[in-house]
Amino acid sequence: MQQKIIILDFGSQTTQLIGRRVRELDTFCEILPYNKYPEDDSDVIGVILSGSPYSVHDPEAFKVNLDRFMGRLPVLGICYGAQFISHALGGKVEKADSREYGRAHLDTVNTENPLFCGFDNGSQVWMSHGDTITAIPDGFECIASTTDVKYAAYSNTALGRGVWAVQFHPEVFHTVQGTLLLRNFIVGICGSRQDWSAASFVDTTVAELKAELGDDRVILGLSGGVDSSVAAVLLNRAIGKNLTCIFVDHGMLRKNEFRDVMHDYECLGLNVVGVDASEKFFADLAGVTDPEQKRKIIGRDFVEVFNAEAKKITGAKWLAQGTIYPDRIESLNITGKVIKSHHNVGGLPKEMHLSLCEPLKWLFKDEVRRVGRQLGMPEHLITRHPFPGPGLAVRILGDITPEKVRILQDADDIYIRGLRDYKVRLSGEEARKVLAAGVPAEMTDGEIEVSLYDQIWQAGTVLLSTVRSVGVMGDERTYEHPVALRAVTSTDAMTADWAHLPYDFMAKVSNEIINKVRGVNRVCYDISSKPPSTIEWE
């Protein structure tokens, strides 16, 4: 039976990050809304309670019946989870004199407690809470403190399988020994066999796909991105030529992307039908400036083109998609209500009469990349940044024309190639972030060398086609378009910070774009974070 950690989500922005950290310990986990604890938990080896934007004293605060699992299974409460456990069991939680946010250090830590085995005194942790625990329940003991937080961690090892709680966030990189704490809980306390890995996932999933699909024909829509590409290679390993992939070129892909990706797919042995439908998309988008209308037209046209090609494949019974775990989590809030329909979880067109196959539905993005490496896929396909389904159409402000797409493709090509070619050396926290994301790099003297492209989550160029600016080139006046460069760092795209790119890199790229791309005479850099901005401009 597959072992599993349950993470109950109380609304924290870092709940997905907890899940990723558990998976990095080769242990399967499932993130569930706080009120959706499973009736059958025979495969569960431990429970983690996440943080929350609420105070335990708020009338609308999320609450869970701890009797469902406490005493039978090991429990770890994080931030709000720690405060909720204390509050529910008779401890005391009060508003802190000031919000406790940022780096702190464990001045005292009980390293004999199994949760802190191997910890250093003075270990750095990350706090983020407005309330603080001022008294812990009877039978519990304090096992770690900081200068300002007496009950930074507490536990009761005699209560059933044990209860542990920390007011800091072990899942974030700023907590230097956070991975060790989670390892102590997941492996040492819960007894994980650590048998969840890319290799085991491939073996298990291929066997399951063979059993489920048999000799059925499967259709998969390829985007050129990592998720659909890994799903295609995984399915190809399971059912071979019974898989037909359809790759639609809507004319707004990156420069030479359709040609290059088709070549990659052929090298991987995939049965791919390439469809150049750019004329249809450009015709239907003519004169359209509203971003939402652009998206709807592209989505409608894509379905029409895909359906027309799918009808040519006789006997198809399944539609495969590259849906990954965050797609499904982001489509529900913690009350189980739909808050947005993701492009991969919105259902199938009724007229297709196909069953849905989602071989990656339990994987995070970094796990998808590890599976891709396990399958022997080329690194440049695996490390590709996320790219919007509507393509460059939502990176052109204003109406779409082939000439505007050409300008943006040329500028974006210079930018992306520059990011790939520029190497940086990282150490400490920054190096750990990149390595944890699965980027292949070797540590030498405490440092790694990676490209700027591998250091950031997503990058792209935006054409401000509704704006013109005055410039001077060759002693002549120009009146052309500006472009904006965008690069962000993130772990899951739900929040993102603008990337601090080196000035010499930005100067070189700006100069090259202005000199080589006809139609551009100004380059800007977007320093907006998400929230309040979004990663894409439209």
XYZ file of C-alpha atoms in Angstrom:
538
model
C 0.000 0.000 0.000
C 1.257 3.497 -0.913
C 2.127 5.443 2.230
C 0.723 8.970 2.388
C 1.044 12.173 4.397
C -2.126 14.274 4.567
C -1.643 18.064 4.558
C -4.765 19.885 5.725
C -4.906 23.295 4.056
C -6.131 26.197 6.193
C -5.438 28.751 3.464
C -1.707 29.395 3.766
C 0.169 30.712 0.717
C 2.881 28.135 1.431
C 0.715 25.013 1.681
C 1.847 23.830 -1.741
C 5.426 24.420 -0.654
C 4.906 22.085 2.317
C 3.707 19.461 -0.151
C 6.736 19.918 -2.360
C 9.089 19.567 0.603
C 7.395 16.316 1.639
C 7.702 14.983 -1.915
C 11.389 15.961 -1.955
C 11.736 13.497 0.924
C 10.530 10.759 -1.465
C 7.209 10.547 0.342
C 3.784 10.834 -1.276
C 1.445 13.468 0.154
C -1.988 14.821 -0.612
C -3.160 18.373 0.074
C -6.792 18.529 1.158
C -9.077 21.357 2.322
C -9.123 21.539 6.127
C -12.673 20.104 6.178
C -12.069 17.211 3.767
C -10.129 14.726 5.884
C -10.682 11.290 4.278
C -13.050 8.748 5.772
C -10.564 5.972 5.005
C -7.085 6.889 6.230
C -5.619 3.387 6.330
C -2.770 4.509 4.040
C -2.017 7.709 6.002
C 1.147 7.744 8.148
C 0.985 11.332 9.401
C -0.967 14.597 9.292
C 0.315 18.167 8.836
C -1.829 21.232 9.623
C -0.857 24.263 7.498
C -0.786 27.955 8.258
C -3.713 30.297 7.617
C -4.468 33.986 7.031
C -6.909 33.823 9.966
C -6.498 34.159 13.713
C -7.861 31.269 15.767
C -10.135 33.887 17.404
C -11.747 35.032 14.149
C -15.401 33.956 13.877
C -14.740 32.725 10.337
C -11.517 30.892 11.259
C -11.227 27.386 9.826
C -11.473 24.594 12.363
C -10.995 20.829 12.203
C -12.025 18.013 14.528
C -8.640 16.864 15.840
C -10.199 13.662 17.195
C -10.389 12.384 13.605
C -6.633 11.655 13.625
C -4.878 12.947 16.746
C -3.848 10.054 18.984
C -3.880 7.534 16.106
C -1.396 9.301 13.817
C 1.599 11.617 14.303
C 0.546 15.261 13.895
C 2.601 18.355 13.026
C 1.055 21.819 13.258
C 2.730 24.695 11.408
C 2.097 28.348 12.363
C -1.737 28.601 12.472
C -1.770 24.801 12.785
C 0.342 25.093 15.953
C -1.874 27.853 17.340
C -5.050 25.935 16.527
C -3.811 22.811 18.328
C -2.933 24.862 21.407
C -6.239 26.753 21.333
C -8.310 23.589 20.806
C -6.609 21.638 23.598
C -6.771 24.301 26.312
C -3.659 26.400 25.692
C -3.681 30.146 25.184
C -3.213 32.151 21.982
C -3.063 35.944 22.129
C -2.395 38.778 19.730
C 1.319 39.553 19.637
C 2.496 43.056 20.579
C 3.771 43.350 17.034
C 3.515 41.050 14.028
C 6.305 38.484 14.222
C 7.587 38.381 10.669
C 10.976 37.521 9.243
C 14.137 35.803 10.353
C 14.573 34.618 13.937
C 16.947 32.220 15.687
C 16.266 29.315 18.023
C 18.121 30.409 21.158
C 17.106 27.214 22.928
C 16.238 23.937 21.252
C 15.738 20.458 22.727
C 17.821 18.319 20.390
C 16.782 15.201 22.315
C 13.253 15.643 21.000
C 12.874 13.591 17.799
C 11.649 16.639 15.857
C 14.892 18.543 16.473
C 17.380 15.708 16.225
C 20.586 17.085 14.677
C 19.587 20.758 15.040
C 22.090 23.510 15.829
C 21.591 26.026 18.606
C 20.909 29.406 17.038
C 19.443 27.812 13.902
C 17.683 30.405 11.708
C 13.908 30.073 11.231
C 11.242 32.159 9.491
C 8.305 33.587 11.447
C 5.083 34.959 9.954
C 2.215 35.386 12.401
C 0.190 38.070 14.172
C -0.898 35.898 17.133
C 1.420 34.047 19.466
C 1.058 31.118 21.850
C 1.355 32.326 25.454
C 0.449 29.017 27.163
C 0.547 25.438 25.918
C -1.966 22.702 26.826
C -1.481 20.422 29.842
C 0.819 17.502 29.107
C 2.808 19.410 26.442
C 6.360 20.711 26.773
C 8.220 23.579 25.155
C 10.975 22.243 22.878
C 12.283 25.427 21.190
C 12.285 29.182 21.815
C 13.529 32.386 20.212
C 14.285 35.691 21.920
C 10.740 36.936 21.247
C 8.744 33.705 21.002
C 8.799 31.462 24.063
C 6.807 28.638 22.472
C 8.458 28.534 19.066
C 7.843 24.770 19.204
C 6.127 22.386 21.614
C 5.183 18.714 21.704
C 3.506 15.858 23.521
C 5.219 12.580 22.636
C 2.970 10.601 24.998
C -0.301 11.544 23.277
C -0.993 8.553 21.031
C 1.545 8.637 18.168
C 2.676 12.101 19.284
C 1.860 15.746 18.531
C 4.373 18.414 17.475
C 3.826 22.071 16.670
C 6.032 24.917 15.442
C 5.167 28.604 15.095
C 7.757 29.102 12.343
C 7.663 27.843 8.745
C 10.012 24.885 8.114
C 8.920 24.680 4.463
C 10.522 27.986 3.378
C 14.188 28.319 2.454
C 14.766 31.002 5.093
C 14.402 28.286 7.745
C 17.877 26.892 7.235
C 17.270 23.468 8.826
C 13.629 23.234 7.784
C 14.248 20.222 5.558
C 15.911 18.447 8.484
C 12.874 19.156 10.680
C 10.500 17.799 8.053
C 12.743 14.779 7.521
C 12.719 14.117 11.271
C 8.919 14.205 11.248
C 8.238 12.384 7.955
C 10.938 9.725 8.150
C 11.929 9.525 11.809
C 8.530 9.953 13.444
C 5.994 8.869 10.794
C 8.200 6.053 9.464
C 8.107 6.852 5.739
C 9.721 4.180 3.587
C 10.729 6.979 1.144
C 9.648 4.949 -1.864
C 8.052 7.805 -3.822
C 10.520 8.777 -6.565
C 10.644 9.632 -10.251
C 11.769 6.100 -11.079
C 9.030 4.450 -9.016
C 6.443 6.860 -10.441
C 7.428 5.979 -14.018
C 7.320 2.229 -13.368
C 4.015 2.355 -11.496
C 2.309 4.781 -13.886
C 3.367 2.949 -17.047
C 1.975 -0.287 -15.585
C -1.280 1.440 -14.577
C -1.659 3.075 -18.009
C -1.141 -0.249 -19.766
C -3.803 -1.854 -17.579
C -6.290 1.025 -17.905
C -5.885 1.833 -21.598
C -5.207 -1.613 -23.031
C -5.343 -1.397 -26.822
C -7.418 1.818 -26.847
C -6.399 4.784 -29.003
C -5.455 7.982 -27.137
C -5.251 11.581 -28.391
C -3.094 14.181 -26.654
C -2.877 17.897 -27.398
C 0.734 19.059 -27.232
C 1.716 22.618 -26.391
C 5.478 22.294 -26.526
C 5.622 22.843 -22.754
C 7.131 20.500 -20.188
C 3.843 19.099 -18.789
C 2.260 17.929 -22.044
C 5.638 16.758 -23.365
C 6.357 14.573 -20.323
C 2.792 13.226 -20.407
C 3.287 12.298 -24.080
C 6.580 10.477 -23.500
C 5.114 8.623 -20.505
C 2.068 7.527 -22.526
C 4.270 6.598 -25.466
C 6.235 4.273 -23.210
C 2.979 2.645 -22.081
C 0.979 2.341 -25.327
C 3.366 3.259 -28.162
C 1.701 4.019 -31.500
C -1.769 3.879 -29.988
C -0.987 7.448 -28.883
C -1.496 10.248 -31.418
C -0.310 13.724 -30.443
C -1.644 16.898 -32.062
C 0.490 20.052 -31.998
C -1.383 23.144 -33.201
C 0.559 26.211 -34.344
C -1.685 29.235 -33.814
C 0.998 31.537 -35.206
C 1.866 33.083 -31.856
C 4.507 30.690 -30.619
C 8.070 31.810 -29.974
C 10.475 32.224 -32.889
C 10.993 28.918 -34.764
C 9.238 27.093 -31.908
C 6.897 25.013 -34.068
C 9.782 23.715 -36.203
C 12.133 23.115 -33.250
C 9.567 21.380 -31.033
C 8.340 19.158 -33.880
C 11.956 18.078 -34.412
C 12.327 17.309 -30.697
C 9.141 15.246 -30.685
C 10.249 13.253 -33.710
C 13.589 12.527 -31.987
C 11.610 11.227 -29.007
C 9.766 8.787 -31.246
C 6.346 10.349 -30.729
C 3.564 10.004 -33.271
C 2.834 13.715 -33.798
C 0.490 15.501 -36.184
C 1.608 19.109 -36.693
C -1.088 21.570 -37.774
C -0.293 25.073 -39.023
C -3.525 26.956 -38.349
C -1.974 30.414 -38.043
C -4.014 31.945 -40.890
C -7.291 31.037 -39.172
C -6.175 32.453 -35.823
C -4.849 35.715 -37.292
C -8.056 36.190 -39.300
C -10.296 35.629 -36.269
C -8.162 37.920 -34.071
C -8.073 40.789 -36.562
C -8.931 44.078 -34.840
C -9.500 42.486 -31.401
C -7.853 44.388 -28.538
C -9.627 43.163 -25.400
C -7.394 40.607 -23.576
C -10.240 38.370 -22.440
C -11.762 38.321 -25.908
C -8.379 37.344 -27.366
C -8.175 34.412 -24.963
C -11.717 33.267 -25.781
C -11.141 33.416 -29.537
C -7.878 31.504 -29.288
C -9.442 28.922 -26.977
C -12.444 28.473 -29.295
C -10.291 28.206 -32.403
C -7.939 25.757 -30.750
C -10.841 23.456 -29.849
C -12.197 23.695 -33.396
C -8.829 22.859 -34.981
C -8.094 20.131 -32.461
C -11.522 18.537 -32.910
C -11.172 18.572 -36.702
C -7.863 16.711 -36.449
C -9.122 14.365 -33.730
C -12.023 13.243 -35.951
C -9.483 11.955 -38.461
C -8.204 9.485 -35.850
C -10.593 6.561 -35.925
C -11.308 4.589 -32.798
C -9.960 7.126 -30.296
C -11.483 6.613 -26.833
C -9.320 8.818 -24.594
C -8.134 12.413 -24.436
C -4.875 12.808 -22.512
C -3.868 16.073 -20.847
C -0.775 17.302 -19.032
C -2.758 18.308 -15.943
C -0.496 18.514 -12.875
C -1.326 18.613 -9.166
C -1.225 22.428 -8.718
C -3.709 22.775 -11.611
C -6.236 20.811 -9.593
C -5.408 22.461 -6.254
C -5.665 25.971 -7.733
C -9.078 25.196 -9.206
C -10.563 24.764 -5.736
C -10.348 26.917 -2.663
C -10.168 25.388 0.800
C -13.948 25.246 1.081
C -14.068 23.080 -2.044
C -15.705 25.774 -4.189
C -14.424 26.524 -7.670
C -12.564 29.842 -7.750
C -11.195 29.600 -11.300
C -11.360 27.064 -14.073
C -7.898 25.958 -15.095
C -7.382 25.206 -18.785
C -6.674 21.549 -17.954
C -9.486 20.959 -15.477
C -12.456 22.568 -17.148
C -13.965 19.426 -18.628
C -14.147 18.038 -22.177
C -16.230 19.191 -25.143
C -19.333 16.986 -25.015
C -19.237 16.216 -28.717
C -15.856 14.478 -28.370
C -17.271 11.581 -26.315
C -13.822 10.797 -24.923
C -12.691 9.672 -21.489
C -10.029 11.745 -19.738
C -6.505 10.476 -19.031
C -4.239 12.580 -16.789
C -1.021 10.658 -16.050
C 0.660 13.595 -14.227
C -2.265 14.644 -12.043
C -0.421 13.917 -8.761
C 2.853 15.674 -9.635
C 4.228 19.123 -8.838
C 6.119 20.969 -11.592
C 9.569 20.066 -10.245
C 8.500 16.407 -10.025
C 7.340 16.527 -13.648
C 10.833 17.661 -14.596
C 12.405 14.825 -12.597
C 10.147 12.334 -14.359
C 11.176 13.858 -17.695
C 14.830 13.296 -16.839
C 14.034 9.742 -15.750
C 12.441 9.214 -19.174
C 15.606 10.452 -20.904
C 14.110 13.624 -22.385
C 16.442 16.412 -23.586
C 17.235 18.989 -20.902
C 16.103 22.011 -22.938
C 12.579 20.541 -23.115
C 12.508 19.731 -19.404
C 13.693 23.141 -18.173
C 11.461 25.231 -20.428
C 9.733 28.088 -18.662
C 5.927 28.106 -18.462
C 4.388 29.717 -21.550
C 0.789 30.983 -21.852
C -1.602 28.900 -23.923
C -2.624 31.928 -26.056
C 1.079 32.466 -26.674
C 2.405 35.872 -27.665
C -1.158 37.133 -28.208
C -1.334 38.030 -24.502
C 2.113 39.645 -24.668
C 1.061 42.100 -27.389
C -0.913 45.035 -26.044
C -3.503 45.930 -28.656
C -4.606 44.096 -31.782
C -2.669 41.155 -33.234
C -1.004 41.210 -36.646
C 1.675 38.963 -38.178
C 4.084 41.933 -38.249
C 3.642 42.613 -34.527
C 4.186 38.928 -33.783
C 7.358 39.041 -35.895
C 8.695 42.018 -33.909
C 7.946 40.334 -30.590
C 9.372 36.990 -31.688
C 12.664 38.612 -32.712
C 12.990 40.630 -29.498
C 11.979 37.711 -27.291
C 14.434 35.381 -29.037
C 17.338 37.708 -28.205
C 16.179 37.966 -24.582
C 15.669 34.232 -23.985
C 18.930 33.253 -25.720
C 20.695 35.846 -23.592
C 19.269 34.373 -20.397
C 20.422 30.898 -21.442
C 23.951 32.089 -22.321
C 24.622 34.252 -19.241
C 26.142 32.173 -16.421
C 26.048 33.035 -12.725
C 27.626 31.436 -9.667
C 25.372 30.874 -6.668
C 25.984 29.764 -3.108
C 24.069 29.334 0.138
C 20.323 29.917 0.074
C 20.168 30.840 -3.630
C 22.040 27.674 -4.621
C 19.737 25.534 -2.459
C 16.670 27.031 -4.143
C 17.935 26.210 -7.621
C 19.028 22.687 -6.706
C 15.701 22.003 -4.963
C 13.915 22.951 -8.190
C 15.688 20.048 -9.903
C 18.167 22.045 -11.997
C 21.141 19.760 -12.739
C 24.234 21.483 -11.342
C 27.281 20.319 -9.470
C 28.396 21.985 -6.240
C 32.054 23.037 -6.328
C 33.608 24.755 -3.299
C 30.116 25.529 -2.012
C 28.999 27.116 -5.304
C 27.081 26.080 -8.407
C 27.152 27.590 -11.898
C 23.854 27.937 -13.735
C 22.380 30.130 -16.436
C 20.123 33.047 -15.613
C 17.400 31.125 -17.444
C 17.625 28.248 -14.952
C 17.669 30.615 -11.980
C 14.293 32.199 -12.736
C 10.780 30.762 -12.987
C 9.488 32.507 -16.096
C 10.655 35.153 -18.527
C 9.163 36.806 -21.573
C 8.960 39.962 -23.627
C 5.926 42.239 -23.975
C 5.275 44.433 -27.020
C 3.608 47.726 -26.190
C 2.108 48.008 -29.657
C -0.371 50.700 -28.580
C 2.548 52.957 -27.605
C 5.240 54.607 -29.707
C 8.296 56.436 -28.466
C 10.737 58.843 -30.080
C 14.296 57.673 -30.608
C 17.443 58.481 -32.568
C 19.226 55.911 -34.716
C 21.969 56.846 -37.180
C 21.295 60.558 -36.585
C 17.718 60.042 -37.724
C 14.528 60.350 -35.716
C 12.624 57.114 -35.081
C 9.089 56.675 -33.818
C 8.724 53.011 -32.923
C 7.498 50.640 -30.255
C 8.918 49.948 -26.785
C 9.173 46.415 -25.414
C 9.116 45.404 -21.754
C 11.197 42.523 -20.446
C 9.684 40.396 -17.691
C 11.440 37.861 -15.432
C 10.130 36.473 -12.157
C 11.199 34.077 -9.451
C 8.599 31.783 -7.913
C 7.946 28.291 -6.586
C 4.406 27.741 -7.866
C 3.385 30.906 -9.816
C 0.727 31.741 -7.206
C 3.075 34.459 -5.956
C 6.127 35.801 -7.785
C 8.895 38.375 -7.297
C 10.636 40.230 -10.094
C 14.085 38.840 -10.776
C 17.076 41.078 -10.027
C 18.925 40.615 -13.313
C 22.527 41.860 -13.569
C 22.884 45.349 -15.032
C 25.524 44.276 -17.542
C 23.191 41.580 -18.867
C 20.278 44.017 -19.171
C 22.470 46.575 -20.952
C 23.697 43.984 -23.455
C 20.232 42.602 -24.220
C 18.696 46.067 -24.520
C 21.392 47.163 -26.944
C 21.052 44.015 -29.050
C 17.244 44.247 -29.274
C 17.295 47.921 -30.314
C 20.047 47.376 -32.872
C 18.693 44.192 -34.425
C 14.890 44.268 -34.166
C 13.237 46.488 -36.730
C 10.285 48.257 -35.086
C 11.717 48.610 -31.541
C 13.619 51.622 -30.224
C 13.182 51.348 -26.435
C 13.536 48.532 -23.863
C 12.041 48.629 -20.344
C 12.200 46.159 -17.443
C 9.100 45.226 -15.420
C 9.796 45.329 -11.656
C 6.257 44.414 -10.509
C 5.628 41.461 -8.193
C 2.595 39.166 -7.988
C 0.447 40.245 -6.231
C -0.612 42.935 -7.013
C 0.477 42.449 -10.630
C 0.189 39.208 -12.571
C 3.066 37.462 -14.333
C 1.540 38.056 -17.778
C 0.442 41.544 -18.791
C -2.858 40.325 -20.267
